[in-house]
mmCIF file of C-alpha atoms in Angstrom:
data_model
loop_
_atom_site.group_PDB
_atom_site.id
_atom_site.type_symbol
_atom_site.label_atom_id
_atom_site.label_comp_id
_atom_site.label_asym_id
_atom_site.label_seq_id
_atom_site.Cartn_x
_atom_site.Cartn_y
_atom_site.Cartn_z
ATOM 1 C CA MET A 185 0.000 0.000 0.000
ATOM 2 C CA SER A 186 1.392 3.411 -0.984
ATOM 3 C CA GLU A 187 1.873 6.251 1.483
ATOM 4 C CA ILE A 188 -0.936 8.227 -0.160
ATOM 5 C CA SER A 189 -3.305 5.245 0.077
ATOM 6 C CA LYS A 190 -2.481 4.891 3.764
ATOM 7 C CA ALA A 191 -2.933 8.626 4.293
ATOM 8 C CA ASN A 192 -6.327 8.515 2.566
ATOM 9 C CA ASP A 193 -7.383 5.577 4.761
ATOM 10 C CA ILE A 194 -6.406 7.600 7.839
ATOM 11 C CA GLU A 195 -8.473 10.561 6.640
ATOM 12 C CA THR A 196 -11.531 8.340 6.100
ATOM 13 C CA TYR A 197 -11.035 6.647 9.467
ATOM 14 C CA VAL A 198 -10.850 9.937 11.379
ATOM 15 C CA ALA A 199 -13.912 11.273 9.526
ATOM 16 C CA ARG A 200 -15.882 8.242 10.731
ATOM 17 C CA LYS A 201 -14.649 8.730 14.289
ATOM 18 C CA ILE A 202 -15.653 12.396 14.295
ATOM 19 C CA SER A 203 -19.127 11.544 12.974
ATOM 20 C CA ARG A 204 -19.539 9.293 15.993
ATOM 21 C CA LEU A 205 -18.153 11.904 18.398
ATOM 22 C CA GLU A 206 -20.602 14.522 17.121
ATOM 23 C CA VAL A 207 -23.682 12.508 18.077
ATOM 24 C CA GLY A 208 -23.873 14.455 21.327
ATOM 25 C CA ASP A 209 -25.048 11.585 23.535
ATOM 26 C CA PRO A 210 -23.503 10.842 26.962
ATOM 27 C CA ALA A 211 -21.169 8.204 25.496
ATOM 28 C CA SER A 212 -19.694 10.545 22.874
ATOM 29 C CA LYS A 213 -19.326 13.336 25.441
ATOM 30 C CA ALA A 214 -17.412 10.969 27.724
ATOM 31 C CA GLU A 215 -15.181 9.961 24.805
ATOM 32 C CA LEU A 216 -14.430 13.611 24.043
ATOM 33 C CA ALA A 217 -13.477 14.195 27.680
ATOM 34 C CA ARG A 218 -11.080 11.227 27.563
ATOM 35 C CA LEU A 219 -9.562 12.491 24.334
ATOM 36 C CA ARG A 220 -8.996 15.957 25.804
ATOM 37 C CA ARG A 221 -7.005 14.406 28.632
ATOM 38 C CA GLY A 222 -4.744 12.835 26.020
ATOM 39 C CA ALA A 223 -3.919 16.083 24.217
ATOM 40 C CA GLY A 224 -0.207 16.805 24.156
ATOM 41 C CA LYS A 225 0.650 13.348 25.448
ATOM 42 C CA ASP A 226 2.214 10.349 23.770
ATOM 43 C CA VAL A 227 -0.336 7.841 22.498
ATOM 44 C CA THR A 228 1.169 5.079 24.665
ATOM 45 C CA ASP A 229 0.704 7.182 27.823
ATOM 46 C CA VAL A 230 -3.084 7.492 27.607
ATOM 47 C CA PRO A 231 -4.688 4.028 27.399
ATOM 48 C CA GLU A 232 -8.084 5.554 28.218
ATOM 49 C CA THR A 233 -8.152 7.009 24.679
ATOM 50 C CA TRP A 234 -7.346 3.788 22.848
ATOM 51 C CA GLY A 235 -10.960 2.683 22.619
ATOM 52 C CA VAL A 236 -11.627 5.746 20.498
ATOM 53 C CA THR A 237 -8.377 6.202 18.589
ATOM 54 C CA LEU A 238 -7.397 2.598 17.884
ATOM 55 C CA ASP A 239 -10.623 0.597 17.671
ATOM 56 C CA GLY A 240 -11.196 -0.246 14.013
ATOM 57 C CA MET A 241 -7.844 1.032 12.747
ATOM 58 C CA PRO A 242 -7.538 0.066 9.053
ATOM 59 C CA GLU A 243 -5.534 -3.068 8.358
ATOM 60 C CA GLY A 244 -1.840 -2.452 7.834
ATOM 61 C CA LEU A 245 -1.734 0.787 9.832
ATOM 62 C CA SER A 246 -1.256 -0.596 13.335
ATOM 63 C CA GLY A 247 1.976 -0.556 15.307
ATOM 64 C CA HIS A 248 3.761 -3.597 16.709
ATOM 65 C CA SER A 249 5.123 -5.043 19.903
ATOM 66 C CA THR A 250 8.836 -4.867 20.649
ATOM 67 C CA SER A 251 11.028 -6.171 23.453
ATOM 68 C CA ASP A 252 10.595 -2.769 25.121
ATOM 69 C CA GLY A 253 6.812 -2.697 24.778
ATOM 70 C CA TYR A 254 4.479 -1.432 22.075
ATOM 71 C CA GLU A 255 5.720 0.817 19.282
ATOM 72 C CA PRO A 256 2.851 2.835 17.825
ATOM 73 C CA SER A 257 2.735 3.347 14.081
ATOM 74 C CA ALA A 258 2.908 6.741 12.395
ATOM 75 C CA ALA A 259 -0.776 6.281 11.549
ATOM 76 C CA GLU A 260 -1.767 5.683 15.169
ATOM 77 C CA ILE A 261 0.213 8.724 16.270
ATOM 78 C CA ALA A 262 -1.411 10.920 13.601
ATOM 79 C CA VAL A 263 -4.907 9.752 14.532
ATOM 80 C CA HIS A 264 -4.187 10.311 18.225
ATOM 81 C CA HIS A 265 -3.027 13.894 17.707
ATOM 82 C CA ALA A 266 -5.845 14.808 15.310
ATOM 83 C CA LEU A 267 -8.614 13.428 17.516
ATOM 84 C CA THR A 268 -7.257 14.830 20.776
ATOM 85 C CA LEU A 269 -6.849 18.263 19.180
ATOM 86 C CA TYR A 270 -10.382 18.004 17.821
ATOM 87 C CA ALA A 271 -11.641 17.240 21.338
ATOM 88 C CA VAL A 272 -9.805 20.269 22.736
ATOM 89 C CA HIS A 273 -11.308 22.476 20.022
ATOM 90 C CA MET A 274 -14.809 21.085 20.630
ATOM 91 C CA GLN A 275 -14.856 21.834 24.355
ATOM 92 C CA GLY A 276 -17.601 24.354 25.055
ATOM 93 C CA SER A 277 -18.609 24.602 21.390
ATOM 94 C CA MET A 278 -22.297 24.397 20.500
ATOM 95 C CA SER A 279 -21.554 23.386 16.901
ATOM 96 C CA SER A 280 -19.022 21.292 15.017
ATOM 97 C CA VAL A 281 -15.471 22.589 14.762
ATOM 98 C CA ASN A 282 -14.753 20.198 11.898
ATOM 99 C CA SER A 283 -14.893 21.983 8.552
ATOM 100 C CA HIS A 284 -14.175 20.135 5.314
ATOM 101 C CA GLY A 285 -11.501 21.840 3.219
ATOM 102 C CA THR A 286 -10.115 24.197 5.874
ATOM 103 C CA SER A 287 -6.419 23.459 6.329
ATOM 104 C CA ILE A 288 -4.348 24.459 9.331
ATOM 105 C CA GLY A 289 -2.772 27.138 7.112
ATOM 106 C CA SER A 290 -6.166 28.606 6.156
ATOM 107 C CA ALA A 291 -7.526 28.416 9.702
ATOM 108 C CA THR A 292 -4.446 30.118 11.152
ATOM 109 C CA ARG A 293 -4.690 32.819 8.491
ATOM 110 C CA MET A 294 -8.226 33.565 9.705
ATOM 111 C CA LEU A 295 -6.788 34.478 13.102
ATOM 112 C CA ILE A 296 -5.033 37.508 11.617
ATOM 113 C CA GLY A 297 -7.001 40.590 12.555
ATOM 114 C CA ARG A 298 -9.139 38.715 15.079
ATOM 115 C CA THR A 299 -6.689 39.005 17.953
ATOM 116 C CA SER A 300 -4.438 41.771 19.203
ATOM 117 C CA LEU A 301 -1.452 39.511 18.680
ATOM 118 C CA ASP A 302 -1.087 39.163 14.901
ATOM 119 C CA GLU A 303 2.705 38.899 15.158
ATOM 120 C CA GLY A 304 2.248 36.153 17.716
ATOM 121 C CA VAL A 305 0.038 34.261 15.274
ATOM 122 C CA ARG A 306 2.644 34.634 12.539
ATOM 123 C CA SER A 307 5.375 33.455 14.923
ATOM 124 C CA ARG A 308 3.335 30.410 15.918
ATOM 125 C CA PHE A 309 2.766 29.518 12.282
ATOM 126 C CA LYS A 310 6.461 29.882 11.450
ATOM 127 C CA ALA A 311 7.292 27.620 14.388
ATOM 128 C CA LEU A 312 4.705 25.103 13.152
ATOM 129 C CA ILE A 313 6.117 24.811 9.647
ATOM 130 C CA SER A 314 9.661 24.644 11.056
ATOM 131 C CA SER A 315 8.890 21.662 13.306
ATOM 132 C CA ALA A 316 11.600 19.009 13.263
ATOM 133 C CA ASP A 317 9.312 16.072 14.064
ATOM 134 C CA VAL A 318 5.725 15.112 14.882
ATOM 135 C CA THR A 319 6.219 15.664 18.618
ATOM 136 C CA GLU A 320 7.224 19.275 18.039
ATOM 137 C CA LEU A 321 4.525 19.672 15.391
ATOM 138 C CA SER A 322 1.815 18.483 17.787
ATOM 139 C CA HIS A 323 2.970 21.008 20.389
ATOM 140 C CA HIS A 324 2.628 23.905 17.943
ATOM 141 C CA LEU A 325 -0.668 22.562 16.578
ATOM 142 C CA ARG A 326 -2.102 22.510 20.078
ATOM 143 C CA GLY A 327 -1.186 26.162 20.616
ATOM 144 C CA ILE A 328 -2.861 27.159 17.346
ATOM 145 C CA VAL A 329 -5.966 25.080 18.075
ATOM 146 C CA GLN A 330 -6.313 26.793 21.454
ATOM 147 C CA LEU A 331 -6.229 30.150 19.636
ATOM 148 C CA LEU A 332 -8.857 28.946 17.155
ATOM 149 C CA LYS A 333 -11.017 27.847 20.066
ATOM 150 C CA SER A 334 -10.640 31.148 21.934
ATOM 151 C CA CYS A 335 -11.569 33.193 18.850
ATOM 152 C CA GLY A 336 -14.643 31.117 18.074
ATOM 153 C CA GLY A 337 -16.125 30.533 14.664
ATOM 154 C CA ILE A 338 -12.926 29.173 13.077
ATOM 155 C CA SER A 339 -13.120 25.481 12.265
ATOM 156 C CA LEU A 340 -10.616 23.028 10.835
ATOM 157 C CA ASP A 341 -10.637 19.920 8.642
ATOM 158 C CA TYR A 342 -9.503 17.381 11.248
ATOM 159 C CA PRO A 343 -9.632 14.235 9.067
ATOM 160 C CA HIS A 344 -7.376 15.994 6.560
ATOM 161 C CA LEU A 345 -5.144 17.202 9.381
ATOM 162 C CA ALA A 346 -4.669 13.574 10.464
ATOM 163 C CA LYS A 347 -3.667 12.704 6.906
ATOM 164 C CA GLU A 348 -1.181 15.567 6.824
ATOM 165 C CA ILE A 349 0.325 14.724 10.223
ATOM 166 C CA TYR A 350 0.890 11.204 8.919
ATOM 167 C CA LEU A 351 2.564 12.449 5.741
ATOM 168 C CA PHE A 352 4.613 14.973 7.745
ATOM 169 C CA SER A 353 6.098 12.077 9.720
ATOM 170 C CA ASN A 354 7.680 10.828 6.485
ATOM 171 C CA PRO A 355 10.703 13.015 5.531
ATOM 172 C CA ASP A 356 9.928 12.400 1.846
ATOM 173 C CA TRP A 357 6.535 14.106 2.200
ATOM 174 C CA ARG A 358 7.225 16.664 4.931
ATOM 175 C CA GLY A 359 8.238 19.467 2.568
ATOM 176 C CA ASP A 360 5.074 19.054 0.478
ATOM 177 C CA VAL A 361 2.864 19.223 3.557
ATOM 178 C CA VAL A 362 4.372 22.378 5.042
ATOM 179 C CA PHE A 363 4.512 24.058 1.617
ATOM 180 C CA ARG A 364 0.753 23.543 1.193
ATOM 181 C CA TRP A 365 0.169 25.011 4.654
ATOM 182 C CA ALA A 366 2.332 27.998 3.764
ATOM 183 C CA GLU A 367 0.428 28.523 0.500
ATOM 184 C CA ASP A 368 -2.811 28.655 2.487
ATOM 185 C CA PHE A 369 -1.423 30.980 5.159
ATOM 186 C CA TYR A 370 0.385 33.495 2.960
ATOM 187 C CA PRO A 371 -2.050 35.030 0.443
ATOM 188 C CA ALA A 372 -0.981 35.263 -3.174
ATOM 189 C CA PRO A 373 -0.214 38.849 -4.269
ATOM 190 C CA LYS A 374 -2.909 40.492 -6.356
ATOM 191 C CA THR A 375 -2.216 40.824 -10.059
ATOM 192 C CA VAL A 376 -2.810 44.024 -11.988
ATOM 193 C CA SER A 377 -6.071 42.617 -13.386
ATOM 194 C CA ASP A 378 -7.225 41.659 -9.865
ATOM 195 C CA LYS A 379 -6.640 45.234 -8.675
ATOM 196 C CA ASN A 380 -8.506 46.676 -11.667
ATOM 197 C CA ASN A 381 -11.471 44.370 -11.028
ATOM 198 C CA THR A 382 -11.540 45.421 -7.375
ATOM 199 C CA GLU A 383 -11.609 49.105 -8.323
ATOM 200 C CA GLU A 384 -14.472 48.713 -10.811
#
């Protein structure tokens, strides 16, 4: 199975999980609370989240046991971070914070002008795209998600984020992922024709 096929399976898997979490019944609310407690932690340190993050993981994406214990796969780590961040974002929200097609670059861009700390937003984004590994990336993602939550009204495509976290973990794909985020964050300059159309 190719990396893109695996990444697409992860995206589909997380979309299904979020559909279940958005039911709003006592069971889904309890699952969200467990996921929030796992935010910022290693997947192996929060067994209470495994029933949500690992149950039904697509074949070929699971980790494996070693002499030192269990080694989670890149897929399991990506799913863990995406779902725990989603749970953090959802806390206190009356509507879904999952928005198809809104990348982390686009969502972070929407913060500009909505806080008094635009330079801080830009600095956080630069730190995000400069992350050396998934652990560092998840730290910066959490900070941005907390800003999105505090501003209200800015959602994020969490299934796609899971896919991108997975691809980011592979050095061969990392540059493509962060470049797409940068394209979404930094607006393209207007052309002469764009300016003329705006003035008309």
